[in-house]
GROMACS .gro file of C-alpha atoms in nm:
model
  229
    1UNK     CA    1   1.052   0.294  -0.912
    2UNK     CA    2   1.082   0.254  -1.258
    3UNK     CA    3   1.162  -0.116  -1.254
    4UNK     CA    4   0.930  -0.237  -1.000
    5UNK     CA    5   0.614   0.020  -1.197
    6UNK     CA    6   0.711  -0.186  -1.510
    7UNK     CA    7   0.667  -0.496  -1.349
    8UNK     CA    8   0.276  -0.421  -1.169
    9UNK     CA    9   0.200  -0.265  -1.528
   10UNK     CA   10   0.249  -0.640  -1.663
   11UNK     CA   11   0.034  -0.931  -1.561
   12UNK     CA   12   0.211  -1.098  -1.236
   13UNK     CA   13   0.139  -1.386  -0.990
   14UNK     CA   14   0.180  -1.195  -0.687
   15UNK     CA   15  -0.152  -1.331  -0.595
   16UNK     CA   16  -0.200  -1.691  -0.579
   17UNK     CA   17  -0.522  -1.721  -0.708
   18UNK     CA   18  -0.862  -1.534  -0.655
   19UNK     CA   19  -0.959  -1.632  -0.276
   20UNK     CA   20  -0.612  -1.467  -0.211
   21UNK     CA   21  -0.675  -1.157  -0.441
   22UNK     CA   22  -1.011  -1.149  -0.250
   23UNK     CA   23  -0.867  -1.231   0.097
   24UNK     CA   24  -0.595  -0.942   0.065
   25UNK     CA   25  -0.813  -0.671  -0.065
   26UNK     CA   26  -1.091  -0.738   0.198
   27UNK     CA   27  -0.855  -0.660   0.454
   28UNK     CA   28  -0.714  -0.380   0.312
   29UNK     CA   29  -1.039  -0.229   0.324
   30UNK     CA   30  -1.089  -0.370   0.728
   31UNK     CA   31  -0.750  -0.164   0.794
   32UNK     CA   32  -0.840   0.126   0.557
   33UNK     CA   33  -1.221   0.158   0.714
   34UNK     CA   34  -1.069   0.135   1.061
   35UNK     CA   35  -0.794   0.424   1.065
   36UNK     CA   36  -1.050   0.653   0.892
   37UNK     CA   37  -1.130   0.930   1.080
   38UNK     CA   38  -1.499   1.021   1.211
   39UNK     CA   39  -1.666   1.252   0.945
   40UNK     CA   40  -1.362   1.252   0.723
   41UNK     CA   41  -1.403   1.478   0.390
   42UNK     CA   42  -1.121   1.323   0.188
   43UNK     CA   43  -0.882   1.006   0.186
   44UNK     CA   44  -0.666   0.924  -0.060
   45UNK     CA   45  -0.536   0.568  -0.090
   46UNK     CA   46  -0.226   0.630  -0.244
   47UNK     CA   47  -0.047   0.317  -0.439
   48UNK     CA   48  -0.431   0.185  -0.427
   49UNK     CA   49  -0.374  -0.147  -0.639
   50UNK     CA   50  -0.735  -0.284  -0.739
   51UNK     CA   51  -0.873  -0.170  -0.422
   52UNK     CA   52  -1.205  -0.430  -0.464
   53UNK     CA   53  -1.397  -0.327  -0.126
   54UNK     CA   54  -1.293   0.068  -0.192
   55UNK     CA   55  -1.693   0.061  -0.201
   56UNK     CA   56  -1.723  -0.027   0.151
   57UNK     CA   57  -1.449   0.195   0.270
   58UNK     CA   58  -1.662   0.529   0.039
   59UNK     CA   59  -1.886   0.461   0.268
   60UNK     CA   60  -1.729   0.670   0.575
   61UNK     CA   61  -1.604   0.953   0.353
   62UNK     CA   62  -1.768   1.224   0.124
   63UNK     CA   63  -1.491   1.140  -0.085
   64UNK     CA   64  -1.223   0.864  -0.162
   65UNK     CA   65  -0.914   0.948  -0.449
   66UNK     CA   66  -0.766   0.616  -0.565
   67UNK     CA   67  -0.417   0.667  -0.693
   68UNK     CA   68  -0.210   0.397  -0.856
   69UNK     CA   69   0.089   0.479  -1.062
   70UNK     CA   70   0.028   0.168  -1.302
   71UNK     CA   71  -0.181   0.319  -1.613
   72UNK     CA   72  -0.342  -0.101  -1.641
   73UNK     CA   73  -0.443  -0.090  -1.277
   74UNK     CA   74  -0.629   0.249  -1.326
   75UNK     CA   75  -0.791   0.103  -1.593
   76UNK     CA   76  -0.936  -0.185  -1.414
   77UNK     CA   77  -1.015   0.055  -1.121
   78UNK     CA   78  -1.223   0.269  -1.331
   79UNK     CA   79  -1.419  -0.081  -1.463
   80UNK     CA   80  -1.477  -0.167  -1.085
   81UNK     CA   81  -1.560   0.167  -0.958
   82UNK     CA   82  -1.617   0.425  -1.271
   83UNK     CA   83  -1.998   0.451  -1.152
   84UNK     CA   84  -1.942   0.566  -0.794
   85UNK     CA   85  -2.047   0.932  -0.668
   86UNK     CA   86  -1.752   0.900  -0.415
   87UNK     CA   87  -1.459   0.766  -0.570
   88UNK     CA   88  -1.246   0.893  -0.714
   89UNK     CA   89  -0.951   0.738  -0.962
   90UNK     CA   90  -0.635   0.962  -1.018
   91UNK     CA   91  -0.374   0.950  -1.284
   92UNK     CA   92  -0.089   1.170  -1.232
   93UNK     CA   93  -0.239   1.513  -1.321
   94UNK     CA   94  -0.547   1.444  -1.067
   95UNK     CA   95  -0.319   1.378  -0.797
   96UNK     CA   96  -0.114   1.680  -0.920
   97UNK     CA   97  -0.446   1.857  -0.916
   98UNK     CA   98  -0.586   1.827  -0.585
   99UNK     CA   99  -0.591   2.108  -0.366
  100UNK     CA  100  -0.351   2.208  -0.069
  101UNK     CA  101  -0.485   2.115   0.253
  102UNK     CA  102  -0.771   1.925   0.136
  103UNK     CA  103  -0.724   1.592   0.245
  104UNK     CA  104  -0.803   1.410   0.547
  105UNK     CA  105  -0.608   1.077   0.540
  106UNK     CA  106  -0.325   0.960   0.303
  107UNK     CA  107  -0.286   0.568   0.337
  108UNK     CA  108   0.021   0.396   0.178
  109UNK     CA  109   0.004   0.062   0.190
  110UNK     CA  110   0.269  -0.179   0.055
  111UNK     CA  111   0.436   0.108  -0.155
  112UNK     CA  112   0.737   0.213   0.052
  113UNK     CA  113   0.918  -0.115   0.024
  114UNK     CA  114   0.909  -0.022  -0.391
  115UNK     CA  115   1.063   0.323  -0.352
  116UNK     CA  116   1.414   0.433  -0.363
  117UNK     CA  117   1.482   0.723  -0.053
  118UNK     CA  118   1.465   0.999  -0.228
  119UNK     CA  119   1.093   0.872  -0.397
  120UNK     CA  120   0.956   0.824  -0.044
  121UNK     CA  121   1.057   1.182   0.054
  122UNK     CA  122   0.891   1.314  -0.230
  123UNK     CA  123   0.573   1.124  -0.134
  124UNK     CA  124   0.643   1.273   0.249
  125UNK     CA  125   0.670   1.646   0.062
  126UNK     CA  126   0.364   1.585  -0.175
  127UNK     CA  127   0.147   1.434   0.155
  128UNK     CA  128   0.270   1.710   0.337
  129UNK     CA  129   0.085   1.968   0.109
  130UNK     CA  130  -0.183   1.780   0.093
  131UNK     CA  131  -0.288   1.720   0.422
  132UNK     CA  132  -0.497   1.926   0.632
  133UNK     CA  133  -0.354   2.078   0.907
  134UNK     CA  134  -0.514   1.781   1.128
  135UNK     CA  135  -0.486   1.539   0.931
  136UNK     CA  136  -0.313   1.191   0.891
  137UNK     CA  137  -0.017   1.011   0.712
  138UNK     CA  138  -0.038   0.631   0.768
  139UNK     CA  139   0.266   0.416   0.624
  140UNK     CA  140   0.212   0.084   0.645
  141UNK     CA  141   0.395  -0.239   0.557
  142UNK     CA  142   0.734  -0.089   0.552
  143UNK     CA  143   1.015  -0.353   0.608
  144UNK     CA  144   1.270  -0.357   0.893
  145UNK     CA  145   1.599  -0.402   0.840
  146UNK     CA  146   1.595  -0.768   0.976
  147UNK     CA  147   1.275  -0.806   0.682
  148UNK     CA  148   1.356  -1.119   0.445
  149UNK     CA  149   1.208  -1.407   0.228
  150UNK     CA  150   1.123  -1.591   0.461
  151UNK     CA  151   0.892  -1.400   0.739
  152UNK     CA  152   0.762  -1.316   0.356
  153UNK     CA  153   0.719  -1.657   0.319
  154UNK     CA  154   0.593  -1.741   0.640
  155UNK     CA  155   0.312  -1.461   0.651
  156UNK     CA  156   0.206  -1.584   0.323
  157UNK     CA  157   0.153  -1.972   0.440
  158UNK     CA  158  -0.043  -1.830   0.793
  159UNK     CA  159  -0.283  -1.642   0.554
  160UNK     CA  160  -0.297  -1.921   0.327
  161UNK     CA  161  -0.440  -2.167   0.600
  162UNK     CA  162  -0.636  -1.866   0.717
  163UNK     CA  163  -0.813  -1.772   0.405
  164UNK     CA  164  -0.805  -2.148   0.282
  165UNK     CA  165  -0.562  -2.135  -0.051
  166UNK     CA  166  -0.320  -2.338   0.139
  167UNK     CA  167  -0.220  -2.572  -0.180
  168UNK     CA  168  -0.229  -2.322  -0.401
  169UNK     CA  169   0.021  -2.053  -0.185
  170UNK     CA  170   0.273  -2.356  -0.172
  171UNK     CA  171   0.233  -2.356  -0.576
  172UNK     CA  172   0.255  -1.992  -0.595
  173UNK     CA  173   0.592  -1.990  -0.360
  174UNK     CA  174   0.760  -2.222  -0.636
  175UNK     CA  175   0.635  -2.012  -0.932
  176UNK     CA  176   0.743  -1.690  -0.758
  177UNK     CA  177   1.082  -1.823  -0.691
  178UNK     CA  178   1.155  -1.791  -1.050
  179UNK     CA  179   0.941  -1.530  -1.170
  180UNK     CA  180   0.999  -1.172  -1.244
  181UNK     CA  181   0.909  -1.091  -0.900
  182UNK     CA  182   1.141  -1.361  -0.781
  183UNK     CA  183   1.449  -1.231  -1.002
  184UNK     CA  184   1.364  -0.826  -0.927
  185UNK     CA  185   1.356  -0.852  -0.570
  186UNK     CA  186   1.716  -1.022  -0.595
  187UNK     CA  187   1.851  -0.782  -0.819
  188UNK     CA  188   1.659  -0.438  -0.728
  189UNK     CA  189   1.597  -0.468  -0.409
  190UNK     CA  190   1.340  -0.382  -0.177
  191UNK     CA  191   1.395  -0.087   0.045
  192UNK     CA  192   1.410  -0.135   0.468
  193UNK     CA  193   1.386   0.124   0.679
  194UNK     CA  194   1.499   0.106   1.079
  195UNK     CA  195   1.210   0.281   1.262
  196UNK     CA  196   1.453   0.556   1.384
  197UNK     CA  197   1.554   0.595   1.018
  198UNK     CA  198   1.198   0.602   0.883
  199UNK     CA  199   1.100   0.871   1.157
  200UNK     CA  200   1.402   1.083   1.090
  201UNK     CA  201   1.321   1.128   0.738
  202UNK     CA  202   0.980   1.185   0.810
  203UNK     CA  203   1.108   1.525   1.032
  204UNK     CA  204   1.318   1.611   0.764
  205UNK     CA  205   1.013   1.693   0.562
  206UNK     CA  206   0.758   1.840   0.771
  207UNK     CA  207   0.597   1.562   1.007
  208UNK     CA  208   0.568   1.437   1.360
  209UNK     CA  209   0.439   1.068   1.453
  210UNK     CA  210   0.524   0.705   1.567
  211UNK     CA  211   0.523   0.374   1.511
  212UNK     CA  212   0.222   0.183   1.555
  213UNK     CA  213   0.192  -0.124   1.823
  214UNK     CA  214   0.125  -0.364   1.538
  215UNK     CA  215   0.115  -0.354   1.107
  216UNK     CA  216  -0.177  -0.330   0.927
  217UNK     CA  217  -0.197  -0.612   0.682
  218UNK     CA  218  -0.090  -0.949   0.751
  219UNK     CA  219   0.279  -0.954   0.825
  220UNK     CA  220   0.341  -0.876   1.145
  221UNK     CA  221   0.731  -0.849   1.117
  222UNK     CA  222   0.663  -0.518   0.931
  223UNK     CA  223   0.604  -0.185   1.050
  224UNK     CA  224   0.310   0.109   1.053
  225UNK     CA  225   0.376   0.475   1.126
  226UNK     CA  226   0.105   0.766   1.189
  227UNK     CA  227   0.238   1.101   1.143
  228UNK     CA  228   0.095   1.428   1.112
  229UNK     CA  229   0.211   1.761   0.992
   0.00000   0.00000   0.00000
C-alpha cells in the first residue's frame, strides 16, 4: 500500500479533467445512496477519495464517516464538507476510534485493487468489528483475473462519450501511459482476485456473501461482493 498511498498523496491525472472528476464522483454517490440501507445509523465510506456528492448521500443516514488514508485528500475533504452535522472525516485514530458494532454499511470502492492480500484481510478483520450484527460489507470494483489495460481503457472511452470529455480521455490515455500511474501499475501491480478466491478469504475472516449481478461504477468487467458477518 505504501507505494500506491504515496502516489494519491501527490497530485495525479487519474482524472481527465473536471467533467470527469464530476462525472465519477456523482456516481459514486448514485451507487453509494442506492445500497444504503432504510433508516441506516452509520456508513462509512472507506478509501472515500474526495467524495463531492457525500452531501447527498448524508442525506439517508444520521451519520456518514469518510475515511481516506491520503493525509492531502482528508484535507480537501474537510474544505468540502468540514461544516456538515453528518459527516464525518476520519484519519487513522477516528477510524481506530469508532465503536464495535456501530456501523451499518462499510463501502469500499476502488481500494481493493491497491492492496496487497494480507492488507485486504485486515480491512475484512477491522469491518468485521465494526459492523453490526446486520449489517453490510460492499466491495466493489475488484478486478478479475482476466482484468487488464484495456477493458480499463475501454470503460474509460464509454464514459468519456457518456459524460462528454471524449477528446480530453483520449489525451489523458497518452499522458497516463507514461505517468506515474502508468509506470506503478507496470511495476507494482494491481491486485485480482477470482470470485471464488475473493469469497474464500472473506470466510476466513468472519463473513458470508456473494457476488453481485453487475459492478457498481462504470466498468462492468469488474466485480461487487455483499457480505455480512
Amino acid at each position: 500500500m505504501n507505494g500506491w498511498l504515496a502516489f494519491w498523496i501527490r497530485p495525479h491525472r487519474i482524472y481527465v479533467n473536471d467533467t470527469h472528476l464530476r462525472v465519477h464522483y456523482r456516481r459514486v454517490a448514485d451507487d453509494l445512496i442506492a445500497v444504503v440501507p432504510d433508516g441506516a445509523a452509520a456508513v462509512l465510506d472507506y478509501g472515500c477519495g474526495l467524495a463531492l456528492e457525500a452531501a447527498r448521500v448524508a442525506e439517508r443516514v444520521e451519520r456518514l464517516y469518510l475515511y481516506d488514508a491520503a493525509e492531502a485528500v482528508r484535507a480537501r475533504l474537510a474544505a468540502l464538507h468540514g461544516g456538515s452535522a453528518r459527516i464525518a472525516i476520519l484519519d487513522e485514530a477516528g477510524l481506530a476510534g469508532l465503536p464495535e458494532g456501530s456501523i451499518d454499511l462499510i463501502m469500499v470502492n476502488s481500494v481493493v485493487q491497491y492492496l496487497s492480500r494480507d492488507e485486504l484481510a485486515a480491512l475484512l478483520v477491522r469491518a468485521r468489528g465494526l459492523l453490526r450484527r446486520d449489517g453490510r460489507l460492499v466491495v466493489a470494483d475488484v478486478i478479475p483475473p482476466d482484468g487488464n489495460v484495456a477493458a480499463d481503457v475501454a470503460s474509460l472511452l464509454r464514459t468519456a462519450r457518456r459524460g462528454g470529455f471524449l477528446l480530453a480521455a483520449l489525451g489523458g490515455l497518452a499522458a497516463t501511459a507514461v505517468s506515474d500511474y502508468g509506470r506503478m501499475r507496470r511495476t507494482l501491480r494491481l491486485s485480482h482476485y477470482a470470485p471464488e478466491a475473493f469469497l474464500a478469504l472473506a470466510a476466513e475472516h468472519g463473513f458470508g456473501g456473494g457476488r453481485e449481478g453487475c459492478n457498481l461504477g462504470f466498468n462492468p468487467r469488474r466485480m461487487t461482493f455483499t457480505l455480512r458477518p
